[in-house]
mmCIF file of C-alpha atoms in Angstrom:
data_model
loop_
_atom_site.group_PDB
_atom_site.id
_atom_site.type_symbol
_atom_site.label_atom_id
_atom_site.label_comp_id
_atom_site.label_asym_id
_atom_site.label_seq_id
_atom_site.Cartn_x
_atom_site.Cartn_y
_atom_site.Cartn_z
ATOM 1 C CA UNK D 779 0.172 0.030 -0.242
ATOM 2 C CA UNK D 780 2.006 3.307 -0.834
ATOM 3 C CA UNK D 781 2.528 6.189 1.130
ATOM 4 C CA UNK D 782 -0.757 9.360 1.045
ATOM 5 C CA UNK D 783 2.267 11.438 2.508
ATOM 6 C CA UNK D 784 4.081 13.127 -0.726
ATOM 7 C CA UNK D 785 7.606 13.377 -0.911
ATOM 8 C CA UNK D 786 9.597 15.214 0.680
ATOM 9 C CA UNK D 787 11.381 18.965 -1.601
ATOM 10 C CA UNK D 788 14.724 18.823 -2.253
ATOM 11 C CA UNK D 789 14.227 22.392 -0.291
ATOM 12 C CA UNK D 790 13.439 19.946 3.036
ATOM 13 C CA UNK D 791 15.191 17.540 2.592
ATOM 14 C CA UNK D 792 18.711 19.811 2.756
ATOM 15 C CA UNK D 793 17.076 21.302 5.501
ATOM 16 C CA UNK D 794 16.613 17.577 7.410
ATOM 17 C CA UNK D 795 20.590 16.792 6.339
ATOM 18 C CA UNK D 796 21.380 20.422 7.821
ATOM 19 C CA UNK D 797 19.665 19.468 11.707
ATOM 20 C CA UNK D 798 22.108 16.348 11.258
ATOM 21 C CA UNK D 799 24.543 18.365 11.297
ATOM 22 C CA UNK D 800 24.248 20.493 14.064
ATOM 23 C CA UNK D 801 23.322 16.863 16.274
ATOM 24 C CA UNK D 802 27.143 15.926 14.758
ATOM 25 C CA UNK D 803 28.086 18.372 16.427
ATOM 26 C CA UNK D 804 27.514 17.103 20.361
ATOM 27 C CA UNK D 805 30.117 14.470 19.849
ATOM 28 C CA UNK D 806 32.739 18.082 19.353
ATOM 29 C CA UNK D 807 32.132 19.687 22.550
ATOM 30 C CA UNK D 808 32.306 16.466 23.650
ATOM 31 C CA UNK D 809 35.907 15.711 22.656
ATOM 32 C CA UNK D 810 36.924 19.582 23.428
ATOM 33 C CA UNK D 811 35.841 19.110 27.158
ATOM 34 C CA UNK D 812 37.572 15.879 27.658
ATOM 35 C CA UNK D 813 40.882 17.403 26.124
ATOM 36 C CA UNK D 814 41.289 20.427 28.194
ATOM 37 C CA UNK D 815 40.074 18.359 31.506
ATOM 38 C CA UNK D 816 43.017 16.276 31.040
ATOM 39 C CA UNK D 817 44.493 20.542 30.957
ATOM 40 C CA UNK D 818 43.035 22.336 33.452
ATOM 41 C CA UNK D 819 40.371 20.620 34.790
ATOM 42 C CA UNK D 820 36.736 20.741 34.870
ATOM 43 C CA UNK D 821 36.607 24.804 34.664
ATOM 44 C CA UNK D 822 38.729 25.148 31.974
ATOM 45 C CA UNK D 823 36.913 21.896 30.198
ATOM 46 C CA UNK D 824 33.215 24.166 31.201
ATOM 47 C CA UNK D 825 35.381 26.850 29.493
ATOM 48 C CA UNK D 826 36.080 24.772 26.290
ATOM 49 C CA UNK D 827 32.940 23.255 26.209
ATOM 50 C CA UNK D 828 31.353 26.847 26.006
ATOM 51 C CA UNK D 829 33.534 28.067 23.350
ATOM 52 C CA UNK D 830 33.548 24.960 21.324
ATOM 53 C CA UNK D 831 29.730 25.032 20.988
ATOM 54 C CA UNK D 832 29.337 29.148 20.178
ATOM 55 C CA UNK D 833 31.338 28.484 17.775
ATOM 56 C CA UNK D 834 29.728 25.281 15.840
ATOM 57 C CA UNK D 835 26.014 27.126 16.775
ATOM 58 C CA UNK D 836 27.522 30.533 15.017
ATOM 59 C CA UNK D 837 28.725 28.501 11.858
ATOM 60 C CA UNK D 838 25.476 26.258 11.906
ATOM 61 C CA UNK D 839 23.212 29.106 11.636
ATOM 62 C CA UNK D 840 25.472 31.225 9.113
ATOM 63 C CA UNK D 841 26.515 28.451 7.334
ATOM 64 C CA UNK D 842 22.661 27.253 7.185
ATOM 65 C CA UNK D 843 22.141 30.653 5.522
ATOM 66 C CA UNK D 844 23.608 29.528 2.500
ATOM 67 C CA UNK D 845 21.742 26.469 1.757
ATOM 68 C CA UNK D 846 20.061 27.715 -2.009
ATOM 69 C CA UNK D 847 23.707 27.999 -2.642
ATOM 70 C CA UNK D 848 23.634 23.998 -2.575
ATOM 71 C CA UNK D 849 23.968 23.553 -6.637
ATOM 72 C CA UNK D 850 25.954 22.582 -9.208
ATOM 73 C CA UNK D 851 28.779 25.182 -10.758
ATOM 74 C CA UNK D 852 26.967 25.502 -14.239
ATOM 75 C CA UNK D 853 23.400 24.316 -13.205
ATOM 76 C CA UNK D 854 21.087 26.288 -10.475
ATOM 77 C CA UNK D 855 18.716 22.833 -9.625
ATOM 78 C CA UNK D 856 19.265 22.742 -5.945
ATOM 79 C CA UNK D 857 21.034 18.935 -4.361
ATOM 80 C CA UNK D 858 18.592 17.172 -1.963
ATOM 81 C CA UNK D 859 22.018 15.821 -0.207
ATOM 82 C CA UNK D 860 25.185 17.699 0.987
ATOM 83 C CA UNK D 861 27.314 14.797 -0.461
ATOM 84 C CA UNK D 862 30.201 13.301 0.863
ATOM 85 C CA UNK D 863 32.629 16.547 -0.166
ATOM 86 C CA UNK D 864 30.675 18.685 2.284
ATOM 87 C CA UNK D 865 30.727 16.453 5.004
ATOM 88 C CA UNK D 866 34.003 16.892 5.261
ATOM 89 C CA UNK D 867 34.100 20.158 5.315
ATOM 90 C CA UNK D 868 31.739 20.299 7.756
ATOM 91 C CA UNK D 869 34.518 17.785 9.523
ATOM 92 C CA UNK D 870 36.629 20.414 9.008
ATOM 93 C CA UNK D 871 34.450 22.977 10.866
ATOM 94 C CA UNK D 872 34.331 20.444 13.743
ATOM 95 C CA UNK D 873 37.741 20.272 14.858
ATOM 96 C CA UNK D 874 38.318 24.423 14.274
ATOM 97 C CA UNK D 875 35.156 24.252 16.740
ATOM 98 C CA UNK D 876 37.437 22.352 19.380
ATOM 99 C CA UNK D 877 41.127 24.460 18.480
ATOM 100 C CA UNK D 878 38.592 27.451 19.493
ATOM 101 C CA UNK D 879 38.392 26.181 23.105
ATOM 102 C CA UNK D 880 41.662 27.013 23.748
ATOM 103 C CA UNK D 881 41.965 30.232 23.368
ATOM 104 C CA UNK D 882 41.604 32.183 26.704
ATOM 105 C CA UNK D 883 42.604 29.493 28.554
ATOM 106 C CA UNK D 884 44.496 31.261 32.019
ATOM 107 C CA UNK D 885 46.766 28.357 32.345
ATOM 108 C CA UNK D 886 47.439 28.521 28.447
ATOM 109 C CA UNK D 887 49.659 32.153 28.437
ATOM 110 C CA UNK D 888 51.662 30.994 31.814
ATOM 111 C CA UNK D 889 52.646 27.571 31.243
ATOM 112 C CA UNK D 890 51.624 25.713 27.494
ATOM 113 C CA UNK D 891 49.777 22.592 28.110
ATOM 114 C CA UNK D 892 52.415 19.418 28.572
ATOM 115 C CA UNK D 893 52.638 15.946 27.786
ATOM 116 C CA UNK D 894 50.014 15.050 24.785
ATOM 117 C CA UNK D 895 47.879 17.956 25.546
ATOM 118 C CA UNK D 896 50.259 19.606 24.317
ATOM 119 C CA UNK D 897 50.599 18.913 20.795
ATOM 120 C CA UNK D 898 46.407 18.358 20.411
ATOM 121 C CA UNK D 899 45.530 22.469 19.399
ATOM 122 C CA UNK D 900 49.029 21.231 16.284
ATOM 123 C CA UNK D 901 47.041 18.556 15.350
ATOM 124 C CA UNK D 902 43.497 19.696 15.109
ATOM 125 C CA UNK D 903 44.822 22.910 13.170
ATOM 126 C CA UNK D 904 46.643 20.801 10.794
ATOM 127 C CA UNK D 905 44.511 18.308 10.980
ATOM 128 C CA UNK D 906 41.891 20.294 9.722
ATOM 129 C CA UNK D 907 43.877 21.824 7.108
ATOM 130 C CA UNK D 908 44.876 19.016 5.517
ATOM 131 C CA UNK D 909 41.296 17.966 5.151
ATOM 132 C CA UNK D 910 41.352 21.439 3.290
ATOM 133 C CA UNK D 911 42.952 19.568 0.123
ATOM 134 C CA UNK D 912 40.861 16.677 0.512
ATOM 135 C CA UNK D 913 37.339 18.081 0.444
ATOM 136 C CA UNK D 914 38.217 20.017 -2.957
ATOM 137 C CA UNK D 915 39.993 17.129 -4.539
ATOM 138 C CA UNK D 916 36.918 14.928 -3.983
ATOM 139 C CA UNK D 917 34.323 17.184 -4.928
ATOM 140 C CA UNK D 918 36.592 17.423 -8.027
ATOM 141 C CA UNK D 919 37.095 13.969 -8.924
ATOM 142 C CA UNK D 920 33.498 13.028 -8.260
ATOM 143 C CA UNK D 921 31.746 15.641 -10.065
ATOM 144 C CA UNK D 922 30.194 17.245 -7.367
ATOM 145 C CA UNK D 923 31.062 20.673 -6.414
ATOM 146 C CA UNK D 924 28.264 22.990 -4.603
ATOM 147 C CA UNK D 925 28.348 26.309 -5.370
ATOM 148 C CA UNK D 926 27.755 25.497 -1.467
ATOM 149 C CA UNK D 927 31.313 23.033 -1.263
ATOM 150 C CA UNK D 928 33.248 26.613 -2.536
ATOM 151 C CA UNK D 929 31.377 28.893 0.197
ATOM 152 C CA UNK D 930 31.675 26.686 2.873
ATOM 153 C CA UNK D 931 35.148 26.169 2.257
ATOM 154 C CA UNK D 932 36.210 29.809 1.974
ATOM 155 C CA UNK D 933 34.211 30.115 5.515
ATOM 156 C CA UNK D 934 35.602 27.268 7.513
ATOM 157 C CA UNK D 935 39.236 28.278 5.928
ATOM 158 C CA UNK D 936 38.674 32.368 7.656
ATOM 159 C CA UNK D 937 37.207 30.479 10.661
ATOM 160 C CA UNK D 938 40.062 28.346 11.274
ATOM 161 C CA UNK D 939 43.015 30.977 10.862
ATOM 162 C CA UNK D 940 41.201 33.635 12.462
ATOM 163 C CA UNK D 941 40.878 31.096 15.365
ATOM 164 C CA UNK D 942 44.421 29.560 15.277
ATOM 165 C CA UNK D 943 45.610 33.013 14.598
ATOM 166 C CA UNK D 944 44.627 34.119 17.671
ATOM 167 C CA UNK D 945 45.317 30.842 19.631
ATOM 168 C CA UNK D 946 48.991 31.921 18.562
ATOM 169 C CA UNK D 947 49.118 34.749 20.022
ATOM 170 C CA UNK D 948 47.539 34.048 23.070
ATOM 171 C CA UNK D 949 50.152 31.626 23.766
ATOM 172 C CA UNK D 950 52.519 34.456 23.339
ATOM 173 C CA UNK D 951 53.862 32.982 19.253
ATOM 174 C CA UNK D 952 53.274 35.769 17.409
ATOM 175 C CA UNK D 953 52.543 39.737 18.163
ATOM 176 C CA UNK D 954 49.345 41.495 18.536
ATOM 177 C CA UNK D 955 49.757 43.021 14.659
ATOM 178 C CA UNK D 956 49.627 39.018 13.795
ATOM 179 C CA UNK D 957 46.029 39.186 14.358
ATOM 180 C CA UNK D 958 45.102 40.453 11.303
ATOM 181 C CA UNK D 959 45.805 37.705 9.621
ATOM 182 C CA UNK D 960 42.397 36.116 11.255
ATOM 183 C CA UNK D 961 40.819 39.975 10.738
ATOM 184 C CA UNK D 962 41.370 40.805 7.264
ATOM 185 C CA UNK D 963 38.733 38.516 5.617
ATOM 186 C CA UNK D 964 36.180 40.022 7.095
ATOM 187 C CA UNK D 965 37.075 43.658 7.177
ATOM 188 C CA UNK D 966 37.458 43.010 3.509
ATOM 189 C CA UNK D 967 34.280 40.918 3.601
ATOM 190 C CA UNK D 968 33.250 44.109 4.906
ATOM 191 C CA UNK D 969 34.740 47.353 3.001
ATOM 192 C CA UNK D 970 33.205 45.504 -0.514
ATOM 193 C CA UNK D 971 29.527 45.596 1.577
ATOM 194 C CA UNK D 972 30.106 48.773 1.857
ATOM 195 C CA UNK D 973 31.028 49.618 -1.141
ATOM 196 C CA UNK D 974 27.717 48.099 -2.650
ATOM 197 C CA UNK D 975 25.559 49.416 -0.170
ATOM 198 C CA UNK D 976 26.761 52.954 -2.001
ATOM 199 C CA UNK D 977 25.691 51.598 -5.378
ATOM 200 C CA UNK D 978 28.996 51.757 -6.418
ATOM 201 C CA UNK D 979 30.676 49.390 -8.837
ATOM 202 C CA UNK D 980 32.187 46.048 -7.448
ATOM 203 C CA UNK D 981 34.304 43.436 -9.911
ATOM 204 C CA UNK D 982 34.750 40.189 -8.748
ATOM 205 C CA UNK D 983 38.023 38.673 -7.993
ATOM 206 C CA UNK D 984 39.035 35.277 -9.269
ATOM 207 C CA UNK D 985 41.089 32.393 -7.742
ATOM 208 C CA UNK D 986 44.794 33.028 -8.316
ATOM 209 C CA UNK D 987 47.829 30.788 -7.375
ATOM 210 C CA UNK D 988 49.410 33.417 -5.855
ATOM 211 C CA UNK D 989 47.309 33.769 -3.696
ATOM 212 C CA UNK D 990 45.977 30.496 -2.591
ATOM 213 C CA UNK D 991 50.130 29.979 -1.942
ATOM 214 C CA UNK D 992 49.937 32.507 0.241
ATOM 215 C CA UNK D 993 46.596 31.064 1.980
ATOM 216 C CA UNK D 994 47.972 27.505 2.174
ATOM 217 C CA UNK D 995 51.467 28.917 3.345
ATOM 218 C CA UNK D 996 49.536 31.417 5.878
ATOM 219 C CA UNK D 997 48.065 28.172 6.997
ATOM 220 C CA UNK D 998 51.322 25.968 7.227
ATOM 221 C CA UNK D 999 52.521 28.750 9.878
ATOM 222 C CA UNK D 1000 49.806 28.759 12.098
ATOM 223 C CA UNK D 1001 50.277 25.196 12.087
ATOM 224 C CA UNK D 1002 53.865 24.508 12.858
ATOM 225 C CA UNK D 1003 53.444 28.168 15.418
ATOM 226 C CA UNK D 1004 50.563 26.276 17.448
ATOM 227 C CA UNK D 1005 53.745 22.714 17.879
ATOM 228 C CA UNK D 1006 55.281 23.092 20.624
ATOM 229 C CA UNK D 1007 58.802 22.437 19.612
ATOM 230 C CA UNK D 1008 58.756 26.248 17.543
ATOM 231 C CA UNK D 1009 59.820 28.596 20.487
ATOM 232 C CA UNK D 1010 58.898 32.234 20.115
ATOM 233 C CA UNK D 1011 62.287 33.541 19.682
ATOM 234 C CA UNK D 1012 60.947 32.002 15.707
ATOM 235 C CA UNK D 1013 57.402 32.621 15.731
ATOM 236 C CA UNK D 1014 57.394 36.426 16.338
ATOM 237 C CA UNK D 1015 59.446 37.239 13.512
ATOM 238 C CA UNK D 1016 58.091 34.869 11.141
ATOM 239 C CA UNK D 1017 54.695 35.906 12.149
ATOM 240 C CA UNK D 1018 55.108 39.353 11.228
ATOM 241 C CA UNK D 1019 56.404 38.269 7.688
ATOM 242 C CA UNK D 1020 53.652 36.808 7.910
ATOM 243 C CA UNK D 1021 51.025 39.182 7.939
ATOM 244 C CA UNK D 1022 52.293 41.733 5.753
ATOM 245 C CA UNK D 1023 52.279 38.552 3.199
ATOM 246 C CA UNK D 1024 48.713 38.397 3.515
ATOM 247 C CA UNK D 1025 48.235 41.607 4.076
ATOM 248 C CA UNK D 1026 49.498 42.663 0.351
ATOM 249 C CA UNK D 1027 47.164 40.242 -1.040
ATOM 250 C CA UNK D 1028 44.292 41.538 1.155
ATOM 251 C CA UNK D 1029 45.317 44.984 -1.082
ATOM 252 C CA UNK D 1030 45.539 43.733 -3.939
ATOM 253 C CA UNK D 1031 42.216 42.136 -3.603
ATOM 254 C CA UNK D 1032 40.743 45.649 -3.108
ATOM 255 C CA UNK D 1033 42.521 47.032 -5.935
ATOM 256 C CA UNK D 1034 40.609 44.039 -8.063
ATOM 257 C CA UNK D 1035 37.036 45.423 -6.144
ATOM 258 C CA UNK D 1036 37.733 49.230 -6.963
ATOM 259 C CA UNK D 1037 38.823 47.875 -10.652
ATOM 260 C CA UNK D 1038 41.954 49.097 -10.320
ATOM 261 C CA UNK D 1039 43.256 46.180 -11.224
ATOM 262 C CA UNK D 1040 42.333 43.481 -13.898
ATOM 263 C CA UNK D 1041 40.644 40.312 -12.118
ATOM 264 C CA UNK D 1042 44.153 38.599 -11.956
ATOM 265 C CA UNK D 1043 45.705 40.812 -9.703
ATOM 266 C CA UNK D 1044 47.340 42.775 -12.024
ATOM 267 C CA UNK D 1045 47.457 46.391 -12.000
ATOM 268 C CA UNK D 1046 45.626 48.786 -14.171
ATOM 269 C CA UNK D 1047 47.565 51.488 -13.571
ATOM 270 C CA UNK D 1048 50.615 51.659 -15.878
ATOM 271 C CA UNK D 1049 53.074 53.486 -13.195
ATOM 272 C CA UNK D 1050 51.259 51.019 -10.300
ATOM 273 C CA UNK D 1051 51.968 47.278 -12.963
ATOM 274 C CA UNK D 1052 55.492 48.514 -14.045
ATOM 275 C CA UNK D 1053 56.644 49.309 -9.571
ATOM 276 C CA UNK D 1054 54.804 45.605 -8.994
ATOM 277 C CA UNK D 1055 56.527 44.333 -12.577
ATOM 278 C CA UNK D 1056 59.617 45.356 -10.780
ATOM 279 C CA UNK D 1057 59.088 43.592 -7.283
ATOM 280 C CA UNK D 1058 57.790 40.559 -9.003
ATOM 281 C CA UNK D 1059 61.124 40.146 -11.175
ATOM 282 C CA UNK D 1060 63.909 42.079 -7.996
ATOM 283 C CA UNK D 1061 62.812 41.159 -4.843
ATOM 284 C CA UNK D 1062 63.036 37.457 -4.525
ATOM 285 C CA UNK D 1063 66.819 37.874 -6.002
ATOM 286 C CA UNK D 1064 67.066 40.150 -3.378
ATOM 287 C CA UNK D 1065 65.546 37.961 -0.546
ATOM 288 C CA UNK D 1066 68.022 34.795 -2.738
ATOM 289 C CA UNK D 1067 70.961 37.202 -1.935
ATOM 290 C CA UNK D 1068 70.322 38.124 1.838
ATOM 291 C CA UNK D 1069 69.235 34.476 3.051
ATOM 292 C CA UNK D 1070 73.210 33.780 1.322
ATOM 293 C CA UNK D 1071 74.878 36.189 3.322
ATOM 294 C CA UNK D 1072 73.365 35.332 6.042
ATOM 295 C CA UNK D 1073 74.343 32.211 6.343
ATOM 296 C CA UNK D 1074 78.061 32.606 5.436
ATOM 297 C CA UNK D 1075 77.957 34.542 8.236
ATOM 298 C CA UNK D 1076 76.427 32.187 10.624
ATOM 299 C CA UNK D 1077 78.685 29.076 9.209
ATOM 300 C CA UNK D 1078 81.487 31.070 8.751
ATOM 301 C CA UNK D 1079 81.478 32.468 12.822
ATOM 302 C CA UNK D 1080 84.363 30.421 14.880
ATOM 303 C CA UNK D 1081 81.959 27.471 16.641
ATOM 304 C CA UNK D 1082 82.993 29.315 20.534
ATOM 305 C CA UNK D 1083 81.498 32.123 19.092
ATOM 306 C CA UNK D 1084 78.350 33.373 20.973
ATOM 307 C CA UNK D 1085 74.987 30.836 19.807
ATOM 308 C CA UNK D 1086 75.946 30.023 16.667
ATOM 309 C CA UNK D 1087 77.294 26.967 19.258
ATOM 310 C CA UNK D 1088 74.030 25.693 18.920
ATOM 311 C CA UNK D 1089 74.052 25.253 15.649
ATOM 312 C CA UNK D 1090 75.614 21.462 14.628
ATOM 313 C CA UNK D 1091 77.062 20.769 12.174
ATOM 314 C CA UNK D 1092 74.601 19.186 10.016
ATOM 315 C CA UNK D 1093 73.180 21.989 10.396
ATOM 316 C CA UNK D 1094 75.269 24.378 9.126
ATOM 317 C CA UNK D 1095 75.893 21.651 5.741
ATOM 318 C CA UNK D 1096 71.910 21.692 5.624
ATOM 319 C CA UNK D 1097 72.368 25.748 6.125
ATOM 320 C CA UNK D 1098 75.671 26.317 2.979
ATOM 321 C CA UNK D 1099 73.293 23.315 0.522
ATOM 322 C CA UNK D 1100 70.386 25.738 1.162
ATOM 323 C CA UNK D 1101 72.730 28.878 0.749
ATOM 324 C CA UNK D 1102 74.224 26.890 -2.773
ATOM 325 C CA UNK D 1103 70.930 26.555 -4.498
ATOM 326 C CA UNK D 1104 69.582 29.699 -3.690
ATOM 327 C CA UNK D 1105 72.308 31.136 -5.477
ATOM 328 C CA UNK D 1106 72.344 29.899 -8.344
ATOM 329 C CA UNK D 1107 68.100 30.265 -8.609
ATOM 330 C CA UNK D 1108 67.388 26.222 -8.302
ATOM 331 C CA UNK D 1109 64.217 25.028 -6.003
ATOM 332 C CA UNK D 1110 64.425 28.771 -4.075
ATOM 333 C CA UNK D 1111 61.308 27.755 -2.553
ATOM 334 C CA UNK D 1112 61.671 24.370 -1.020
ATOM 335 C CA UNK D 1113 65.805 25.540 -0.062
ATOM 336 C CA UNK D 1114 63.874 29.216 1.674
ATOM 337 C CA UNK D 1115 61.618 25.826 3.176
ATOM 338 C CA UNK D 1116 63.845 24.065 4.627
ATOM 339 C CA UNK D 1117 66.884 27.099 5.620
ATOM 340 C CA UNK D 1118 64.118 28.437 7.920
ATOM 341 C CA UNK D 1119 63.023 25.609 9.465
ATOM 342 C CA UNK D 1120 66.290 24.942 10.547
ATOM 343 C CA UNK D 1121 67.131 27.932 12.108
ATOM 344 C CA UNK D 1122 64.117 28.268 13.756
ATOM 345 C CA UNK D 1123 65.345 24.790 15.619
ATOM 346 C CA UNK D 1124 67.725 26.362 16.669
ATOM 347 C CA UNK D 1125 66.469 29.524 17.510
ATOM 348 C CA UNK D 1126 65.110 27.995 21.055
ATOM 349 C CA UNK D 1127 66.813 31.158 23.576
ATOM 350 C CA UNK D 1128 67.725 35.135 22.181
ATOM 351 C CA UNK D 1129 70.125 34.269 20.258
ATOM 352 C CA UNK D 1130 72.383 37.397 18.910
ATOM 353 C CA UNK D 1131 73.281 37.971 15.934
ATOM 354 C CA UNK D 1132 71.247 40.602 12.254
ATOM 355 C CA UNK D 1133 72.009 37.307 10.468
ATOM 356 C CA UNK D 1134 69.600 34.962 11.841
ATOM 357 C CA UNK D 1135 66.355 36.704 11.731
ATOM 358 C CA UNK D 1136 68.123 37.851 8.306
ATOM 359 C CA UNK D 1137 67.967 33.669 7.182
ATOM 360 C CA UNK D 1138 64.775 33.228 8.967
ATOM 361 C CA UNK D 1139 62.070 36.195 7.041
ATOM 362 C CA UNK D 1140 63.593 36.461 3.950
ATOM 363 C CA UNK D 1141 63.499 32.087 3.632
ATOM 364 C CA UNK D 1142 60.230 32.446 4.673
ATOM 365 C CA UNK D 1143 59.076 35.538 2.673
ATOM 366 C CA UNK D 1144 60.972 33.003 -0.961
ATOM 367 C CA UNK D 1145 58.489 30.364 0.093
ATOM 368 C CA UNK D 1146 55.872 32.397 -1.288
ATOM 369 C CA UNK D 1147 57.624 34.637 -3.660
ATOM 370 C CA UNK D 1148 59.567 31.759 -5.535
ATOM 371 C CA UNK D 1149 62.882 32.546 -7.058
ATOM 372 C CA UNK D 1150 62.254 35.786 -9.546
ATOM 373 C CA UNK D 1151 64.636 36.726 -12.334
ATOM 374 C CA UNK D 1152 68.209 34.767 -12.150
ATOM 375 C CA UNK D 1153 67.433 31.289 -11.913
ATOM 376 C CA UNK D 1154 67.811 27.726 -12.942
ATOM 377 C CA UNK D 1155 64.825 25.016 -11.953
ATOM 378 C CA UNK D 1156 61.584 25.739 -10.246
ATOM 379 C CA UNK D 1157 60.637 21.980 -10.338
ATOM 380 C CA UNK D 1158 59.117 22.202 -7.499
ATOM 381 C CA UNK D 1159 56.947 25.398 -8.314
ATOM 382 C CA UNK D 1160 54.060 23.194 -10.008
ATOM 383 C CA UNK D 1161 53.381 21.560 -6.563
ATOM 384 C CA UNK D 1162 53.831 24.702 -4.625
ATOM 385 C CA UNK D 1163 51.085 26.710 -7.002
ATOM 386 C CA UNK D 1164 49.130 24.039 -8.037
ATOM 387 C CA UNK D 1165 45.210 23.409 -6.591
ATOM 388 C CA UNK D 1166 44.539 19.440 -5.341
ATOM 389 C CA UNK D 1167 43.236 17.581 -8.169
ATOM 390 C CA UNK D 1168 43.502 20.606 -10.780
ATOM 391 C CA UNK D 1169 46.383 21.719 -12.962
ATOM 392 C CA UNK D 1170 49.354 23.026 -12.204
ATOM 393 C CA UNK D 1171 49.351 26.757 -14.159
ATOM 394 C CA UNK D 1172 51.122 26.774 -17.434
ATOM 395 C CA UNK D 1173 55.042 27.045 -17.407
ATOM 396 C CA UNK D 1174 56.884 30.298 -18.540
#
């Protein structure tokens, strides 16, 4: 006998799934409570659980308003199911919410968590960042990309970076200026909203490989800064480099929005365009020269020199190799990454010497700028610049 009840519409089915997603937040609240109970007792656990719940409720309400976007990119037909990729994206949101439970914990600035709990914030954020590539890959290979998926991906990336940046500042591993990294997305959205309300034209901003690279680098740094074995001596100066890089990207986006730059970010004002092109060509060369000079000073010092004794023979050899690669423009991004990590791991305390900061800061900057002009071989560019599951940009 057939049921007389009419079948649920696509919108009703989607609403049912969204209510299920809300119920899915309970285990994340319990996880935050348990982690912080291990760290700071009942008071910390209650505070962390409430903060996690607040983030989950915020996300459920805010993202639930965009369910009408659950349709394919080129087709307006609403999909009745969220799909595996969107559920994976929501899992990322749950991990970010648990991470939020660690902010404002009174015990953390005075002494970081001990034992395995000390690794929890970094593991949570790095897992969420790793899944950022997995959900997009899953959507692309299964042909289930939706506008909602893109919206959720962007929103959860921004929320995660805001919470991670706030936590990095809270535990003393970055200056307060680093909060601009987390607030930049929301400030840009507010500025675009104000411009739209004023009736002024708004040009669309297209995804740029360079912008994705900077965003990925920001997420990578935030995860690394939360790891217990990087000291504030190393992370605080890098945080300033990362802040400048992201703000530069948002300025470029704003120029696009205002019509002063093309959709790909290229400035339309002739003088500005020439300066922009010159910076892209020659700034990386200057950064490479600075790292090479800094490494020469570091490695050339006698072992008895103050501060250099902590740099092992293996560390000196690795830095020398990185300097040689940078001098010839070979694997610049990888060499910059290796040099900066080697120096950062060595800086366990206040080590005098300007050259340490030069190698660290310029090495990190090279990860984002690449080699510039006068380069020989950059095989890693196709990995750094491509989108997982998509295609690398064509070579020059």
